[in-house]
XYZ file of C-alpha atoms in Angstrom:
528
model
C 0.000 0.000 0.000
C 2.598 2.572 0.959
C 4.526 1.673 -2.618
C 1.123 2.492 -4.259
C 1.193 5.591 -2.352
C 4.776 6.563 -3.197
C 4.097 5.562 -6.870
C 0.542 7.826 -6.826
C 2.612 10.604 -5.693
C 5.602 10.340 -8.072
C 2.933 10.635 -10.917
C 0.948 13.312 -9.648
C 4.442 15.620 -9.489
C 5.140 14.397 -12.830
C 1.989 14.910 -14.462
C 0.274 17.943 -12.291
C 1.959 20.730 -14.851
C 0.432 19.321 -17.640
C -3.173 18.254 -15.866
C -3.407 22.127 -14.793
C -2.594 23.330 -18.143
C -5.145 20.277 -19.802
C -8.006 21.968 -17.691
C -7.569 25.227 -19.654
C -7.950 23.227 -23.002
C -10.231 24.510 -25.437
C -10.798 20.315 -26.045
C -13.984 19.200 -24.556
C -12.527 15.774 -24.139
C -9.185 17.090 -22.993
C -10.430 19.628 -20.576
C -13.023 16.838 -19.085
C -10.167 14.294 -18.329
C -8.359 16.520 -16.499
C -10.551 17.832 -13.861
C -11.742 14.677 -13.741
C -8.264 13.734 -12.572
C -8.005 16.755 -10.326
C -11.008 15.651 -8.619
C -10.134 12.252 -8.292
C -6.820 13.212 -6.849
C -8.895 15.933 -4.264
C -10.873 12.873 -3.068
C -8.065 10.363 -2.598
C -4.798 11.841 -1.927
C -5.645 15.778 -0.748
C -2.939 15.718 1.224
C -0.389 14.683 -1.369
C -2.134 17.257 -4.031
C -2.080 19.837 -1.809
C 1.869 19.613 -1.336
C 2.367 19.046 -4.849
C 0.068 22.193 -5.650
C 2.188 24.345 -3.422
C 5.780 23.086 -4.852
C 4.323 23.805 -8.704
C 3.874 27.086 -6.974
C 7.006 27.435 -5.274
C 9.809 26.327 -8.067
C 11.057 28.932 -9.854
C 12.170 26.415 -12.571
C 8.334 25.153 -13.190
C 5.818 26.673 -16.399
C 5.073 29.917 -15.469
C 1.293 29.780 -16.044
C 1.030 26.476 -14.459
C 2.490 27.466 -11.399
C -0.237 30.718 -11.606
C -3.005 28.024 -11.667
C -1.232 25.884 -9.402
C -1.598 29.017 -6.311
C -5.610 29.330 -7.836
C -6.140 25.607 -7.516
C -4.762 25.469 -3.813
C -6.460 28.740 -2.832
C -9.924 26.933 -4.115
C -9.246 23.843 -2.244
C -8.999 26.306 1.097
C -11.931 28.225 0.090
C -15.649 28.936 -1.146
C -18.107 31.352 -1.519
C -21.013 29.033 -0.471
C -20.355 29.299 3.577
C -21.347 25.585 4.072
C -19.107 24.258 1.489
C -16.073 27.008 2.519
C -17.104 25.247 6.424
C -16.236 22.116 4.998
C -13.335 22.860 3.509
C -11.678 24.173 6.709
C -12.678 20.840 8.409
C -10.592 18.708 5.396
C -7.437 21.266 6.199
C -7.353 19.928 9.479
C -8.712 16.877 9.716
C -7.806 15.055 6.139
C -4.623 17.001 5.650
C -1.895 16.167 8.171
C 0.243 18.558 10.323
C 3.762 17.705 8.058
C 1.670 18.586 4.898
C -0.001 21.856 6.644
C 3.487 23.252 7.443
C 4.919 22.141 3.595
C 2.229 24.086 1.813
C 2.789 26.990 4.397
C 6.858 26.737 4.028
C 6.079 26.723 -0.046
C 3.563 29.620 0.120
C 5.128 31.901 1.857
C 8.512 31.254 -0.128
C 6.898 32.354 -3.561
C 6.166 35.762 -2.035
C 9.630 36.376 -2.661
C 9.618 34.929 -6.182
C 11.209 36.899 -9.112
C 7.859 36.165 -10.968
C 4.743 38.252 -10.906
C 1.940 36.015 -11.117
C 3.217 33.488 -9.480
C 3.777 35.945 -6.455
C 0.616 37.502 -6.961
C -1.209 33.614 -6.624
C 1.624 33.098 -3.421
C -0.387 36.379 -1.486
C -3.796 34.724 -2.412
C -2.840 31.197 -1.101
C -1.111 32.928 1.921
C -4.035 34.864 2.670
C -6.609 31.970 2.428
C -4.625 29.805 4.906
C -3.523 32.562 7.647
C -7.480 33.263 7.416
C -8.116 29.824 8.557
C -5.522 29.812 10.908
C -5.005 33.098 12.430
C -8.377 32.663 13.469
C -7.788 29.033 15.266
C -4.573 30.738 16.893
C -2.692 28.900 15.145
C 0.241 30.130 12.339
C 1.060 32.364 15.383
C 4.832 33.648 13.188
C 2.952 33.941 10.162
C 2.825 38.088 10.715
C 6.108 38.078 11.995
C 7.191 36.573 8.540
C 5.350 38.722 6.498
C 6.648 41.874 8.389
C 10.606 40.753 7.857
C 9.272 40.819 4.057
C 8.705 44.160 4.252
C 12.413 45.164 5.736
C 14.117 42.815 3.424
C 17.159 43.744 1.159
C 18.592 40.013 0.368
C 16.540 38.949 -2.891
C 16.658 40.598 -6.228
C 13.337 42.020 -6.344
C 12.623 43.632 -2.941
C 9.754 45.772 -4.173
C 8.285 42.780 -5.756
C 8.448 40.934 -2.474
C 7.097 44.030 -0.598
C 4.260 44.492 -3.017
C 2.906 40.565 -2.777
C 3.422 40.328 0.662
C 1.016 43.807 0.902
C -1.508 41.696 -1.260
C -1.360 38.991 1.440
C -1.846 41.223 4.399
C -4.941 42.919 1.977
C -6.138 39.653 1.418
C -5.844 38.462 4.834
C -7.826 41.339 6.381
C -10.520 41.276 3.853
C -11.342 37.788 5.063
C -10.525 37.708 8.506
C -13.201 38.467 11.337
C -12.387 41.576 13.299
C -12.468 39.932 16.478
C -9.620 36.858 15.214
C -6.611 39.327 15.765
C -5.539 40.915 18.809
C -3.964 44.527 19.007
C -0.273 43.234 18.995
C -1.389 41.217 15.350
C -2.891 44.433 14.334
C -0.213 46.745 15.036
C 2.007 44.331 13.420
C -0.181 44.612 10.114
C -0.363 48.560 10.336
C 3.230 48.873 10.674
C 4.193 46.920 7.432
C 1.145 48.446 5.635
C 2.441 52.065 6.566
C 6.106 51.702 6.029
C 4.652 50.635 2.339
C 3.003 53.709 1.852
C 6.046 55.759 2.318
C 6.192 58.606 -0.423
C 9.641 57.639 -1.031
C 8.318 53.805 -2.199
C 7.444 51.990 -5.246
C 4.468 52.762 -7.014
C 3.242 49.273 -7.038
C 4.210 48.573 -3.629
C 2.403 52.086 -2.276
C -0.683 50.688 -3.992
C -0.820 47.354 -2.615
C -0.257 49.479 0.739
C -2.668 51.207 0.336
C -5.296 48.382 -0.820
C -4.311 46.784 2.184
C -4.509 49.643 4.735
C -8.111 49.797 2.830
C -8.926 46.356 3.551
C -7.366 46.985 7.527
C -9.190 49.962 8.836
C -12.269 48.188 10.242
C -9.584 46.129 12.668
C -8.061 49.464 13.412
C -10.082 51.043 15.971
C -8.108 50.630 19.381
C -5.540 52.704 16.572
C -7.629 55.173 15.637
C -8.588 55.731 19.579
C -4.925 57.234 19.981
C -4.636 60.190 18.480
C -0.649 59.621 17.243
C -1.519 57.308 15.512
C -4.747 57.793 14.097
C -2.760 61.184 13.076
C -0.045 59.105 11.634
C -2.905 56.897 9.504
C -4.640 60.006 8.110
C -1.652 61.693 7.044
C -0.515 58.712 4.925
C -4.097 58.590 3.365
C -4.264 62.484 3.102
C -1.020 62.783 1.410
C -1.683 59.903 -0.953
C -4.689 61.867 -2.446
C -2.488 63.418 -3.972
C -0.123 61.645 -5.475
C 0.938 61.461 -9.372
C -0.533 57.790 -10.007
C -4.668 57.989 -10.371
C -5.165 54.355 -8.339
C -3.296 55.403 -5.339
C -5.851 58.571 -5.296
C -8.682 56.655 -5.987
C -7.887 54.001 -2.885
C -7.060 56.943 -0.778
C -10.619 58.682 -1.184
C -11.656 55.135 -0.725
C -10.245 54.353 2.454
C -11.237 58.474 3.415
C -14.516 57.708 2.521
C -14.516 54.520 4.573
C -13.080 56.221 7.770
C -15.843 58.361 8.008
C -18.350 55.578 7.855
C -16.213 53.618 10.948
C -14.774 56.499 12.999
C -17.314 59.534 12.351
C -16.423 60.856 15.664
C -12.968 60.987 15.514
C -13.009 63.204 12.333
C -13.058 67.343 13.509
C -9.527 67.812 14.016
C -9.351 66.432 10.081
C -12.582 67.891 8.481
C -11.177 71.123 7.229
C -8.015 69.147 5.598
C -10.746 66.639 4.323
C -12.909 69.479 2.715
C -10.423 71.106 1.205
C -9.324 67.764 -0.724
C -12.166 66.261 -1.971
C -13.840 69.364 -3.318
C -10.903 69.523 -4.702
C -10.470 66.307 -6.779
C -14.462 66.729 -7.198
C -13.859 69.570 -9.575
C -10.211 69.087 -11.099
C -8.939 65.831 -11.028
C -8.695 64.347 -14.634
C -9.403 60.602 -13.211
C -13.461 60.346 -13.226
C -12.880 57.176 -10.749
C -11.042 59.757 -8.631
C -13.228 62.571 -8.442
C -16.063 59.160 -7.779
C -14.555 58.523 -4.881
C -14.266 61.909 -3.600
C -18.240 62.082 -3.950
C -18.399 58.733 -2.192
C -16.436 60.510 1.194
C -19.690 62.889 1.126
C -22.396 60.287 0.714
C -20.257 58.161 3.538
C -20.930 61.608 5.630
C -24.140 61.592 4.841
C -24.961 58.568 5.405
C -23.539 58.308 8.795
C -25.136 61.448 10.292
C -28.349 60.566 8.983
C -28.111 57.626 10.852
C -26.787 59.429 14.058
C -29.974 61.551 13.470
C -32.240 58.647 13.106
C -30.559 56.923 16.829
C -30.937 60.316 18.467
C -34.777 60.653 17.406
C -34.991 56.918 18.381
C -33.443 57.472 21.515
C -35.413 61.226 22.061
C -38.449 58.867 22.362
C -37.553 56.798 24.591
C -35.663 59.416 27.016
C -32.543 57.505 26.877
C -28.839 59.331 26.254
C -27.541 58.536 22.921
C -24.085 58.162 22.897
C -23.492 59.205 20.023
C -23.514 62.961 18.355
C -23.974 64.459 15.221
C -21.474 67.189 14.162
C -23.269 68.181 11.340
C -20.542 68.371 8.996
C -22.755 68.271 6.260
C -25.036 70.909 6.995
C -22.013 73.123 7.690
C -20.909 72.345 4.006
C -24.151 72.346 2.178
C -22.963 75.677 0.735
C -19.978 74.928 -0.820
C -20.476 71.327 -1.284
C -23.701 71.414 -3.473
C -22.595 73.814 -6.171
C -19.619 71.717 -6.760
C -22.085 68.812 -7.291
C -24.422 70.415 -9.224
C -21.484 72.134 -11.668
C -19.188 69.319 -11.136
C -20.597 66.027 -11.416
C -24.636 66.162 -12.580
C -23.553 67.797 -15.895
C -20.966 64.810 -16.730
C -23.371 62.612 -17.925
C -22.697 59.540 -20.686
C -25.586 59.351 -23.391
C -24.491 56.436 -24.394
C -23.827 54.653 -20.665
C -26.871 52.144 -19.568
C -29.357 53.375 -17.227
C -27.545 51.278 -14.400
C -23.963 52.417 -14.936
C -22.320 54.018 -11.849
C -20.617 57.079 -13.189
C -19.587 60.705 -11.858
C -22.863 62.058 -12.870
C -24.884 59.114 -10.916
C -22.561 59.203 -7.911
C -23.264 63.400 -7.533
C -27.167 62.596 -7.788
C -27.057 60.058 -5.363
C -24.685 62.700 -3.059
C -27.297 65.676 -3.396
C -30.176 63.593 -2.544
C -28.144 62.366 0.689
C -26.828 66.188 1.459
C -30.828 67.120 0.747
C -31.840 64.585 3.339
C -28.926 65.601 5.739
C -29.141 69.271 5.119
C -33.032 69.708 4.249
C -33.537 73.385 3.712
C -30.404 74.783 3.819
C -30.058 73.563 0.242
C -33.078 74.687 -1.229
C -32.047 78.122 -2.497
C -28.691 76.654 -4.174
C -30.733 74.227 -6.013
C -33.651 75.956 -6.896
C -31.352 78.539 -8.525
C -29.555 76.019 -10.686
C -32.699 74.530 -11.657
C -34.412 78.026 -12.971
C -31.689 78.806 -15.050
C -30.911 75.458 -16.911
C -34.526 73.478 -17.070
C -35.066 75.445 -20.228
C -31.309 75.615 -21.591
C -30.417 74.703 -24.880
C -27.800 72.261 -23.807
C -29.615 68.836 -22.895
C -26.922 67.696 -20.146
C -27.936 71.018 -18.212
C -31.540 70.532 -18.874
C -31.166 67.103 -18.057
C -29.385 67.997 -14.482
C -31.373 70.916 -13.321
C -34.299 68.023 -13.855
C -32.183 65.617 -11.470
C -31.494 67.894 -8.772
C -34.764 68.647 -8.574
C -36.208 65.636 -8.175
C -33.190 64.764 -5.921
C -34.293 67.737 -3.683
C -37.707 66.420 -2.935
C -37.258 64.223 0.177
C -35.221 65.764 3.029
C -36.769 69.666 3.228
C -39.713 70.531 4.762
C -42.837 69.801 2.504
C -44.225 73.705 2.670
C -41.094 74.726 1.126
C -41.374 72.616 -1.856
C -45.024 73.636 -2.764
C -44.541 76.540 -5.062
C -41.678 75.221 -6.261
C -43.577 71.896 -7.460
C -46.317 73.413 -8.772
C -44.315 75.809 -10.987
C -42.413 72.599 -12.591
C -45.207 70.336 -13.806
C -45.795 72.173 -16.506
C -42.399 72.229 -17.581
C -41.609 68.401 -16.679
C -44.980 67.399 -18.046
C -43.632 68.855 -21.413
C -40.218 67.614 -21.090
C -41.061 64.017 -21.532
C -41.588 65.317 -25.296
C -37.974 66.551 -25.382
C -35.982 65.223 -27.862
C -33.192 63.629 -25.848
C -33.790 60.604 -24.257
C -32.013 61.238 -21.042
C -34.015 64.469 -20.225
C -37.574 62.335 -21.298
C -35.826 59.460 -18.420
C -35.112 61.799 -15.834
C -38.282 63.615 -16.158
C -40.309 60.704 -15.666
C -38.283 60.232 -13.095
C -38.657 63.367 -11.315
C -42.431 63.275 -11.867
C -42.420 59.962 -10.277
C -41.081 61.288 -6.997
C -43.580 64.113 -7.289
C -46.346 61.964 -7.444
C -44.595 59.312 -4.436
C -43.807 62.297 -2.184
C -46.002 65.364 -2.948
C -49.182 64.285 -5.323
C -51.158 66.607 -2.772
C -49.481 69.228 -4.610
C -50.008 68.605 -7.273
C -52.384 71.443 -9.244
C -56.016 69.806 -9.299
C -56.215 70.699 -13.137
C -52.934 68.982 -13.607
C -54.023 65.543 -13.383
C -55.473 65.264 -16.574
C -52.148 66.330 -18.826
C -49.734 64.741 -16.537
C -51.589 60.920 -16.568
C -51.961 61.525 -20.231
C -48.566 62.054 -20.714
C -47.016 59.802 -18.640
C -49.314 57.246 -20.266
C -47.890 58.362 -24.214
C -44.617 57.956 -22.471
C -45.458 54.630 -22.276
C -45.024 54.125 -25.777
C -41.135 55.724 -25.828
C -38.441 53.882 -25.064
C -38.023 51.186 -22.289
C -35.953 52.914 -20.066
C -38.577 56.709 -20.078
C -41.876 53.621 -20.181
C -40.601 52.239 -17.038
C -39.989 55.440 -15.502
C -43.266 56.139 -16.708
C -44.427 53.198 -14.751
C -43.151 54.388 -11.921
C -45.181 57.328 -11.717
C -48.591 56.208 -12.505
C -47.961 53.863 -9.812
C -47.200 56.149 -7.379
C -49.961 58.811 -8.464
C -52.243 55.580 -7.915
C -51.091 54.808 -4.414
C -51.237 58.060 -3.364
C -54.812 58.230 -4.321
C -55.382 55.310 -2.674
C -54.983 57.052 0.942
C -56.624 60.113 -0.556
C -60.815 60.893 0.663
C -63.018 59.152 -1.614
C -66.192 60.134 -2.892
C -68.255 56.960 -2.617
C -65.891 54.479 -5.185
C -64.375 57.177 -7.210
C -61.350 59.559 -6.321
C -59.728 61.996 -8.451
C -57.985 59.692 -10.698
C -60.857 57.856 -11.803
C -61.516 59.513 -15.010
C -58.786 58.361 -16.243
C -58.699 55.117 -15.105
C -59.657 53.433 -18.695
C -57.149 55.559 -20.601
C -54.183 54.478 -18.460
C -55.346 50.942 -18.523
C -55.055 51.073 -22.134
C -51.945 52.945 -22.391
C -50.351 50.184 -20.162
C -51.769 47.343 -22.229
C -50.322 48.876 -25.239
C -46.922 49.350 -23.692
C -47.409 45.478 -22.618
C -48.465 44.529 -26.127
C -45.108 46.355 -27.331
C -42.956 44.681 -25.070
């Protein structure tokens, strides 16, 4: 028996280049056989493959992309999206694969971080990351960080930057997957430390962007950091002064990681706001990289987002006479003056025609933003908005037509109601007509728009409105799909909110037109 085992392993390191490469194959037949002897091998010998995976990995003298599928082979043996399968998998590491084998595949791993070889590094962090997941959180691999830190310092291999920038994919990697409660503060100090000295302006490029994908990936285990103010200091100054830096990726992960920071450590941000201000209204209206300037927006929304929630607790709390321990600074209120002209100059007028209605661009990722900062802000915004919409609903150019149409209808929930009355009731007209205009994007957004009308203010809507708005919206039915469904949208909502409305016996307002719309929306159904 032991022979046959010897014998099964000989072959497998003989033949496990060529299997790999035969699962690529374009052949049916070819590509069949061998998974079916990678599976076969999985279910008999795991130990043995798993060894055999990591030296194809580790040997510098092996076929470059079979040692790339060699670290993507290993890593799926270790891991899976479905959590019951991924469960499983962690009980074959340690029960099916013995302790020699364990330590061989770690040895091999971690030795092709420091390979001359890009891809097969780049596989090395993966694998590395997969198993110190497993481990780290068993308290076990206990020298694994240690390891990965002396990468970091190293000068004795050819390619230190290459070593520095797939051991920064490993830590990235690692912290993505780990749990925040599996390391302890000496772990993460040991991660920050590496992940900081990468980000030194003096670096690499590539390693100050794998730095700062893994700082990224880091920050949520970072709060005991973040509660001393050195260091939290320290943190934002790397992040701040990477904003600005000459390569567009390391800017975008920086506003990433900004943006992120305000979402886990709100209350640790006035001593930074000002800096923070300054920089992303900054790279909002003159960085060159749209993905930049993206991000930028997203630090906003983040804000946003995280006071209207520390609103929403305190009102919670309010009612129940409890102290919230939490309190809102109101950053975004303070900024509403400066912030939404930059979004409405900056970022609505951007739009793609030819982008599909679900693409996240610049343009979608400012709407989004001044419907948070009109929910965070409510009337302070009102004027600013109102102003931009007068003066380009009617302009000649259909991106400004287009967003003085969003911003309006991005203004409608977070102001008091009694503001918006007048306002409302001068633009029906105008949108009722614009879903006529000869731009699709303008006819989308208006529908849009007069959706939201109808979902948050149909009360004001004029009484001898009705009839020219539902017969509009319904011959918008018969446009394209993208202004039909918006379309949709708003007879739906104009019927729901007639649905609460007073009745007179079975009829409300809308019942006139009740047989029009029906066949307006049976057309559209016909067409589709």
């Amino acid at each position: 028996v032991l022979r046959l085992y010897r014998r099964r392993d000989l072959v497998m390191a003989r033949d496990l280049s060529s299997i790999l490469l035969n699962a690529q194959s374009q052949e049916l037949t070819v590509r069949n056989a061998a998974e079916h002897q990678l599976c076969q091998w999985e279910s008999q010998s795991l130990p043995q493959l798993m060894v055999a995976l990591a030296d194809e990995l580790s040997e510098e003298g092996r076929n470059e992309h079979s040692r790339q599928l060699a670290g993507l082979h290993l890593k799926n043996l270790l891991f899976a999206r479905d959590a019951h399968i991924s469960a499983e998998k962690k009980r074959k590491w340690y029960t099916d694969v013995d302790a020699n084998s364990r330590s061989h595949v770690k040895i091999a791993c971690l030795k092709v971080l420091r390979s001359a070889n890009p891809q097969a590094a780049h596989a090395g962090a993966l694998v590395v990351a997969k198993i110190g997941a497993l481990e780290l959180q068993e308290k076990q691999w206990p020298e694994l960080l240690g390891q990965l830190l002396k990468n970091m310092t190293t000068k004795d291999v050819g390619n230190s930057n290459l070593t520095k920038t797939s051991t920064l994919e490993a830590l990235g990697y690692l912290c993505e997957d780990l749990e925040e409660e599996a390391v302890d503060q000496t772990e993460t100090n040991q991660i920050l430390t590496a992940i900081v000295d990468g980000m030194r302006e003096d670096g690499a490029i590539t390693v100050r962007v794998a730095a700062a994908r893994a700082l990224l990936s880091s920050l949520v285990f970072t709060r005991h950091n973040f509660d001393n103010e050195t260091e939290r200091t320290m943190i934002m100054q790397v992040l701040c002064t990477a904003t600005k830096s000459p390569d567009e990726q390391l800017r975008i992960i920086a506003f990433e990681s900004l943006a992120r920071v305000a979402a886990l450590y709100y209350e640790k941000l006035p001593q930074y706001i000002e800096a923070l201000f300054t920089l992303t209204l900054t790279a909002i209206q003159q960085d060159k990289d749209e993905q930049v300037s993206m991000m930028a927006v997203e630090f906003w929304s983040s804000l946003c987002e995280e006071e209207l929630e520390i609103l929403e607790e305190t009102n919670s709390v309010d009612q129940s006479r409890t102290l919230s321990h939490r309190q809102c600074a109101r950053y975004v209120c303070a900024a509403a003056s400066h912030i939404v002209p930059v979004l409405l100059q900056s970022t609505l007028v951007k739009q793609d025609e030819y982008a599909d209605e679900d693409t996240w661009n610049l343009s979608a990722a400012g709407a989004i933003c001044l419907g948070l900062v009109a929910q965070a802000a409510g009337d302070a915004i009102v004027p600013d908005v109102l102003a931009f919409v007068e003066s380009n609903i009617l302009h000649a150019e259909w991106r400004r037509r287009e967003a003085s149409i969003m911003a309006f209808g991005q203004l409608l929930d977070g102001p008091k109601p009694e503001l918006l009355t007048d306002p409302v009731q001068t633009a029906m007209p105008v949108l009722v007509r614009t879903l006529k205009d000869n731009h699709t994007l303008v006819k989308d957004t208006a529908a849009w728009t007069l959706g939201r009308i109808c979902e948050l203010h149909a009360q004001r809507i004029p009484q001898g409105y009705l009839q020219p708005l539902v017969e509009s919206l319904g011959g918008a039915l018969q446009d394209s799909a993208r202004v039909a469904s918006q379309s949709c949208f708003a007879l739906h909502n104009l019927a729901q909110a007639f649905e609460r409305a007073p009745r007179s016996r079975e009829t409300n307002a809308l019942s006139p037109f009740f047989s029009s719309s029906v066949d307006a929306a049976s057309c559209c159904d016909r067409k589709a």
